[in-house]
CSV table of N, CA and C in Angstrom, one decimal:
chain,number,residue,atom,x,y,z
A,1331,UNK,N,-11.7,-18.8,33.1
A,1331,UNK,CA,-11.2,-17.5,32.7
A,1331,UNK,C,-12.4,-16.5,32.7
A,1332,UNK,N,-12.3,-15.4,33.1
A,1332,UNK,CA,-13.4,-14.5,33.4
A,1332,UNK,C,-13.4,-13.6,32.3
A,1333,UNK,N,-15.0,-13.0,31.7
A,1333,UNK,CA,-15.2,-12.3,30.8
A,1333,UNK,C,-13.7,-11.2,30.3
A,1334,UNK,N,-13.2,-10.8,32.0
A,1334,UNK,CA,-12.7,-8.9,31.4
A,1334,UNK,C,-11.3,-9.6,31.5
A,1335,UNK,N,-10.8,-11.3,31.7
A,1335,UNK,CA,-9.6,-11.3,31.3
A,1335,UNK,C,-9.6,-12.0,29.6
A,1336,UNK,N,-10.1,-11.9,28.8
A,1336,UNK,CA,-10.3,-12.3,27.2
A,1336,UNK,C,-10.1,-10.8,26.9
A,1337,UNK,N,-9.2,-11.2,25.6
A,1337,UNK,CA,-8.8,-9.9,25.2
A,1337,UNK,C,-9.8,-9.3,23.8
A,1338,UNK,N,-10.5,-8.7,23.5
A,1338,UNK,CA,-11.5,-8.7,22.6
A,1338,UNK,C,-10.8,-9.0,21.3
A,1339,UNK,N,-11.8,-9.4,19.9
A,1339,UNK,CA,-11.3,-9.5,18.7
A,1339,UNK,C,-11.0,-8.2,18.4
A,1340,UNK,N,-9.5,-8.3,17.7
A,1340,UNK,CA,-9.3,-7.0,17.2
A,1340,UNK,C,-9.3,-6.5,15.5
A,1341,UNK,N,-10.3,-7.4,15.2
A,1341,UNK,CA,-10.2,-7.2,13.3
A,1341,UNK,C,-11.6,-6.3,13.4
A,1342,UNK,N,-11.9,-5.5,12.7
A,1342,UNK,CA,-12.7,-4.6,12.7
A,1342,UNK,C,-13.0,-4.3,11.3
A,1343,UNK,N,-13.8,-4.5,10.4
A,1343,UNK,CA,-14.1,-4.2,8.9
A,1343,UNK,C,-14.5,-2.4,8.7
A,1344,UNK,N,-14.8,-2.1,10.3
A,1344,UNK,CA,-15.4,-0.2,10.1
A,1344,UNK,C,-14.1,0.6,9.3
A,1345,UNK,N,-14.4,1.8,9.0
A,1345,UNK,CA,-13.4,2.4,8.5
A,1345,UNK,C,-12.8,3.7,10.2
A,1346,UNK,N,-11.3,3.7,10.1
A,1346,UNK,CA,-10.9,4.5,11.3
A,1346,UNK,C,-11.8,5.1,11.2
A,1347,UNK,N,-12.0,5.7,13.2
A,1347,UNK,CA,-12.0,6.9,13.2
A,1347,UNK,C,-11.4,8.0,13.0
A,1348,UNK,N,-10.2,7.9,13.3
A,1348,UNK,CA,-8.5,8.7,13.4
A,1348,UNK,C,-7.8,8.1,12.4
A,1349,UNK,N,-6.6,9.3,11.3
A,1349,UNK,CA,-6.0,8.1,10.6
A,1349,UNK,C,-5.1,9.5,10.1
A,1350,UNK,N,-3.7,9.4,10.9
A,1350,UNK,CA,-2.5,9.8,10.5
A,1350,UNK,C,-1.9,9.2,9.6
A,1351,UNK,N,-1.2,9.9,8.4
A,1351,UNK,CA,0.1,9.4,7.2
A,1351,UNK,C,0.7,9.9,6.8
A,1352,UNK,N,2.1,9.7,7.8
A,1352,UNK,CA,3.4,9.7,7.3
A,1352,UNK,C,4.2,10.2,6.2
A,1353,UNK,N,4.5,10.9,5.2
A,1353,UNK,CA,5.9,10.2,4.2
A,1353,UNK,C,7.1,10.9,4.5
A,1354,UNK,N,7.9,9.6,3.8
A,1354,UNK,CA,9.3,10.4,3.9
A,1354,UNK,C,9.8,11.5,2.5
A,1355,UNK,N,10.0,12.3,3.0
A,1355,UNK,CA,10.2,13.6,1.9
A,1355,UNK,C,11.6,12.8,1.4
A,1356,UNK,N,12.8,12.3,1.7
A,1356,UNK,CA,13.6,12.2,0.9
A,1356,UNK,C,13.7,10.8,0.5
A,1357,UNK,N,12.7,9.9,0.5
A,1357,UNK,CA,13.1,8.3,0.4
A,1357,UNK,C,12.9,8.0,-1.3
A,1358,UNK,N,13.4,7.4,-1.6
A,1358,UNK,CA,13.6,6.7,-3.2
A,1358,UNK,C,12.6,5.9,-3.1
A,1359,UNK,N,12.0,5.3,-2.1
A,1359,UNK,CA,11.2,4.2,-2.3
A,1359,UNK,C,9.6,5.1,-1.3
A,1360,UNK,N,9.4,5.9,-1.6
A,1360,UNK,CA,8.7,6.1,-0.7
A,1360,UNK,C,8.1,5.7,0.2
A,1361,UNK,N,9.0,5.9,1.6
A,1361,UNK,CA,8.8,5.3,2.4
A,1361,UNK,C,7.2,6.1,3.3
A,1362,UNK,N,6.6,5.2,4.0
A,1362,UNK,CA,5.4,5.8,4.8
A,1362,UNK,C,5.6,5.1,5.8
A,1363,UNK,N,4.6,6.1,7.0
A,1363,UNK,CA,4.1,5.5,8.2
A,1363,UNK,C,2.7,5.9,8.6
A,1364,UNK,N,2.0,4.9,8.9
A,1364,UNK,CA,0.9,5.2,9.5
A,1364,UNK,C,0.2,4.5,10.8
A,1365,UNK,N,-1.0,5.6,11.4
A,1365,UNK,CA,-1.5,4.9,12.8
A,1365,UNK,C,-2.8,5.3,12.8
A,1366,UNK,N,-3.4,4.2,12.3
A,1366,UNK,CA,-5.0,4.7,12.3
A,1366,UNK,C,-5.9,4.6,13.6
A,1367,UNK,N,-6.8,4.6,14.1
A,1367,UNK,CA,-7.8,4.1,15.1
A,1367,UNK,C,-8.8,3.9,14.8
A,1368,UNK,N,-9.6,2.2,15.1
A,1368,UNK,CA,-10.7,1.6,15.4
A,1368,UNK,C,-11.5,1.3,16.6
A,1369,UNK,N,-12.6,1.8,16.2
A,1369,UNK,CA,-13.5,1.4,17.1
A,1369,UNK,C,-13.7,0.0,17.5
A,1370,UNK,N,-13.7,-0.7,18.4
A,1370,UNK,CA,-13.9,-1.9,18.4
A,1370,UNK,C,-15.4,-2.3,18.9
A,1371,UNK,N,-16.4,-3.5,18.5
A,1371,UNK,CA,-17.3,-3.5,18.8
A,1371,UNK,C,-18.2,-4.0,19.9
A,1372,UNK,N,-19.0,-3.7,20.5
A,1372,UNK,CA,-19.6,-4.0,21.7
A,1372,UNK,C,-18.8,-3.2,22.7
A,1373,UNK,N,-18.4,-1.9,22.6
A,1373,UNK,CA,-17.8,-1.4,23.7
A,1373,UNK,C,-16.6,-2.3,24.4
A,1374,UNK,N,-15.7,-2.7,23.3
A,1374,UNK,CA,-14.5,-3.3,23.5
A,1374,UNK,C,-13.5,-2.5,23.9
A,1375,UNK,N,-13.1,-1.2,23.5
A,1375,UNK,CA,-12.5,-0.5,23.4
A,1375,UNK,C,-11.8,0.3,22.3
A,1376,UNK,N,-11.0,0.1,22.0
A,1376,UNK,CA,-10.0,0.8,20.4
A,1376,UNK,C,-8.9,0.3,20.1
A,1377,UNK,N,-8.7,0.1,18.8
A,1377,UNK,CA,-7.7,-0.8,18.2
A,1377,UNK,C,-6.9,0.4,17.7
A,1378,UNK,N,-5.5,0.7,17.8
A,1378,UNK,CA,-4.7,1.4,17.4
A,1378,UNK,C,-3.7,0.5,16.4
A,1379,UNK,N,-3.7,1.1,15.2
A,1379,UNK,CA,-2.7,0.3,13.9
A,1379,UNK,C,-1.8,0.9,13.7
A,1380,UNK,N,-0.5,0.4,13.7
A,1380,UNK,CA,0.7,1.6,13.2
A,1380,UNK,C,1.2,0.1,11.9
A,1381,UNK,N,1.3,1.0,10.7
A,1381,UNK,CA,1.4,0.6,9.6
A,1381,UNK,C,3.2,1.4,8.8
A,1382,UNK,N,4.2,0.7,8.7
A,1382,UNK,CA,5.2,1.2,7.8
A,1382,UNK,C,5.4,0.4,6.5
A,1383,UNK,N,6.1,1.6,5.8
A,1383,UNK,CA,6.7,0.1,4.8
A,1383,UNK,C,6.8,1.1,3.5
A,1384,UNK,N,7.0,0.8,2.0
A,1384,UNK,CA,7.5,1.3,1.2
A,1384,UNK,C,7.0,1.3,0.0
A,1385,UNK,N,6.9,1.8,-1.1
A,1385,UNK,CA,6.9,1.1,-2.4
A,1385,UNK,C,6.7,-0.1,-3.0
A,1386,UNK,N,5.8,-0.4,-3.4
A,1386,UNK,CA,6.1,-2.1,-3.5
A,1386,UNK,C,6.4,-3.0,-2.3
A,1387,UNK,N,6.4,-3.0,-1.5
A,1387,UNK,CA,7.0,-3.4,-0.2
A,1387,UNK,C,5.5,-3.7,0.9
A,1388,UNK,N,5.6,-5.0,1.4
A,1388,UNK,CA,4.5,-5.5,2.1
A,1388,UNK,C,5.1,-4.8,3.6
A,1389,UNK,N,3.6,-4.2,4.1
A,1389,UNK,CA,4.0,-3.2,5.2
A,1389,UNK,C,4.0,-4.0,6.4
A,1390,UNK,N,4.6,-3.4,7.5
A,1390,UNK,CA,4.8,-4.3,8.8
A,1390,UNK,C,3.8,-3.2,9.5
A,1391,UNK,N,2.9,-4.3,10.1
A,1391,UNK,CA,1.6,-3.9,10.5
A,1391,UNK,C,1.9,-4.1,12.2
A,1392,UNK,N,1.4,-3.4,13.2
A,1392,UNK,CA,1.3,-3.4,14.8
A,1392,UNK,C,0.2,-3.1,15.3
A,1393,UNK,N,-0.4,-3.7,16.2
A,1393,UNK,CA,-1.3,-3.6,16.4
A,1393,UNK,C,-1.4,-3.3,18.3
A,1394,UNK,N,-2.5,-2.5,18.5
A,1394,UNK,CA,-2.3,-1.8,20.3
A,1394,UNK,C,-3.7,-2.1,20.6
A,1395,UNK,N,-4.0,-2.2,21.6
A,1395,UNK,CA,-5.4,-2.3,22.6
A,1395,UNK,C,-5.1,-1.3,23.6
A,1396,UNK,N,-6.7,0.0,23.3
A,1396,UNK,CA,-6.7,0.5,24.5
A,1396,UNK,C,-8.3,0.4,24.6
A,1397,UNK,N,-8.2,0.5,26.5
A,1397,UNK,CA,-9.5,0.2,26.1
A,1397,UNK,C,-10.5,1.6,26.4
A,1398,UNK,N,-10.2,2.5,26.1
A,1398,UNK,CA,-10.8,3.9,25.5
A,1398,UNK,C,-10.3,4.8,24.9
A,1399,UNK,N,-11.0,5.7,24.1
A,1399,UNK,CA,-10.7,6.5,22.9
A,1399,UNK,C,-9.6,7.6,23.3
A,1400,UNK,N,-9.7,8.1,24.8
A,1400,UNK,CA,-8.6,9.0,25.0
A,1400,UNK,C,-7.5,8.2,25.1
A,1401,UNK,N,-7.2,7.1,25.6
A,1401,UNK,CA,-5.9,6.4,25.3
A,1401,UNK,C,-5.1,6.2,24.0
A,1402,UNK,N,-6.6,5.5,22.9
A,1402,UNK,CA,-6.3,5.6,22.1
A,1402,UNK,C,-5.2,6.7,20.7
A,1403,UNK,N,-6.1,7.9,21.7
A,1403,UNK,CA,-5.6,9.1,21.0
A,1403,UNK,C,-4.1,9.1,21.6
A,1404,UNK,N,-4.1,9.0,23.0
A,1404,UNK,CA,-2.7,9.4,23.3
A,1404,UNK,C,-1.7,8.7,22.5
A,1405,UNK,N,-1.9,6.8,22.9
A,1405,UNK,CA,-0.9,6.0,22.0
A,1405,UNK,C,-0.7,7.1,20.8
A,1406,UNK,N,-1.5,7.1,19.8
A,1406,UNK,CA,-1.8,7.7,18.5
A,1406,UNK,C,-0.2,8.9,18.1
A,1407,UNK,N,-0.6,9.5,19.2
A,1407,UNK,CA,0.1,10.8,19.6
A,1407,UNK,C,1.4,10.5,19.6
A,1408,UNK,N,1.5,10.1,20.5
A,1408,UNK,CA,2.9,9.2,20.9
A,1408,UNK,C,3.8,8.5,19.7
A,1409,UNK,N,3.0,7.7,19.4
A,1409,UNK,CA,3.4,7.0,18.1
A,1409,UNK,C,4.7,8.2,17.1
A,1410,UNK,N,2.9,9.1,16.6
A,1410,UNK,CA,3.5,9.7,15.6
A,1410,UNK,C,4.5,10.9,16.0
A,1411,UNK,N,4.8,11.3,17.0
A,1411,UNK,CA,5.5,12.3,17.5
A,1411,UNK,C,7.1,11.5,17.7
A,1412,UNK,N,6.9,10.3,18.1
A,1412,UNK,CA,8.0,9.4,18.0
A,1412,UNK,C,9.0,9.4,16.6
A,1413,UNK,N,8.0,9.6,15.2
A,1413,UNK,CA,8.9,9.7,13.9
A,1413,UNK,C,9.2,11.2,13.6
A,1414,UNK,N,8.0,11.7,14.1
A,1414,UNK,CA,8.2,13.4,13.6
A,1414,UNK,C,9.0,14.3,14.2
A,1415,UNK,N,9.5,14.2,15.4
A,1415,UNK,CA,10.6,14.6,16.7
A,1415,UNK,C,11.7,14.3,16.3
A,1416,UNK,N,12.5,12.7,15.8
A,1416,UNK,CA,13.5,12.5,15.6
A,1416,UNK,C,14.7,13.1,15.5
A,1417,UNK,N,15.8,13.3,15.7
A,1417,UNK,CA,17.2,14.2,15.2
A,1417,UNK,C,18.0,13.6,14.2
A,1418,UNK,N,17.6,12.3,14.0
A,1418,UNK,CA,18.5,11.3,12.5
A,1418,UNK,C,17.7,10.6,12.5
A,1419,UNK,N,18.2,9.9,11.3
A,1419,UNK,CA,17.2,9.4,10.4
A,1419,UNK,C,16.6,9.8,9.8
A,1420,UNK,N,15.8,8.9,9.2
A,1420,UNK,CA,14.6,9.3,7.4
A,1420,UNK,C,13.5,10.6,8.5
A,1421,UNK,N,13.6,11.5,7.9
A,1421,UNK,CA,12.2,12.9,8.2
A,1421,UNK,C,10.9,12.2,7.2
A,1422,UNK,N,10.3,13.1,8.2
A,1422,UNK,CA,8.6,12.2,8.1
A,1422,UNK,C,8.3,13.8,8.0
A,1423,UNK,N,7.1,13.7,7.4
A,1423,UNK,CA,6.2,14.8,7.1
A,1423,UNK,C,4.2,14.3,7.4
A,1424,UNK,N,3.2,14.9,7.7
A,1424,UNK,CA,2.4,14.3,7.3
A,1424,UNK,C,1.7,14.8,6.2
A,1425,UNK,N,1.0,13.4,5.4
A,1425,UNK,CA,0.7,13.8,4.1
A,1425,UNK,C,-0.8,13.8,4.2
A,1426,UNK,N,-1.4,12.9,5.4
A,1426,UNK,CA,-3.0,13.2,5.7
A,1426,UNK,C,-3.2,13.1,7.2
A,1427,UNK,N,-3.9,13.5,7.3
A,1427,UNK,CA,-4.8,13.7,9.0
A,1427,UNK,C,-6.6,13.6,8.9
A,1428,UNK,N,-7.0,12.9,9.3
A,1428,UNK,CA,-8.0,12.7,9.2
A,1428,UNK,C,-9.0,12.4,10.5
């Protein structure tokens, strides 16, 4: 198998670079969404996180590989425009941008 087909490690201890969050203005359980971005090391590329979930509630974590920062950003984009666009369903607001 050749170096550029291994997909790099994607656990990263840095703190994001990018880091959108979510809430829902009308949920009982406050619900959130989030999509942070990591650098990955050795010029791996960027780990994109989209994080949901609630109150008390263990979040369901997703994880993306791009392998550069303007990708990154797009996924990012994309993601969050995906909850905040919606016409039904729970309304999302963001509560940080970073």
């Amino acid at each position: 198998m050749k170096a550029s087909e291994v997909q790099p490690d994607l656990i990263n201890p840095d703190p994001p670079i990018s880091s959108i969050r979510l809430e829902a203005v009308d949920s009982p359980r406050r619900a959130y969404y989030s999509v942070d971005i990591y650098i990955l090391p050795g010029g791996a590329g960027c780990r994109v996180q989209k994080a949901s979930g609630g109150q008390k509630a263990k979040p369901v974590l997703e994880n993306y590989w791009c392998p550069g920062l303007g990708q990154a950003l797009q996924k990012q984009a994309a993601l969050v425009a995906a909850k905040v666009n919606k016409k039904k369903g729970r309304l999302y607001e963001v509560s940080q941008e970073e």
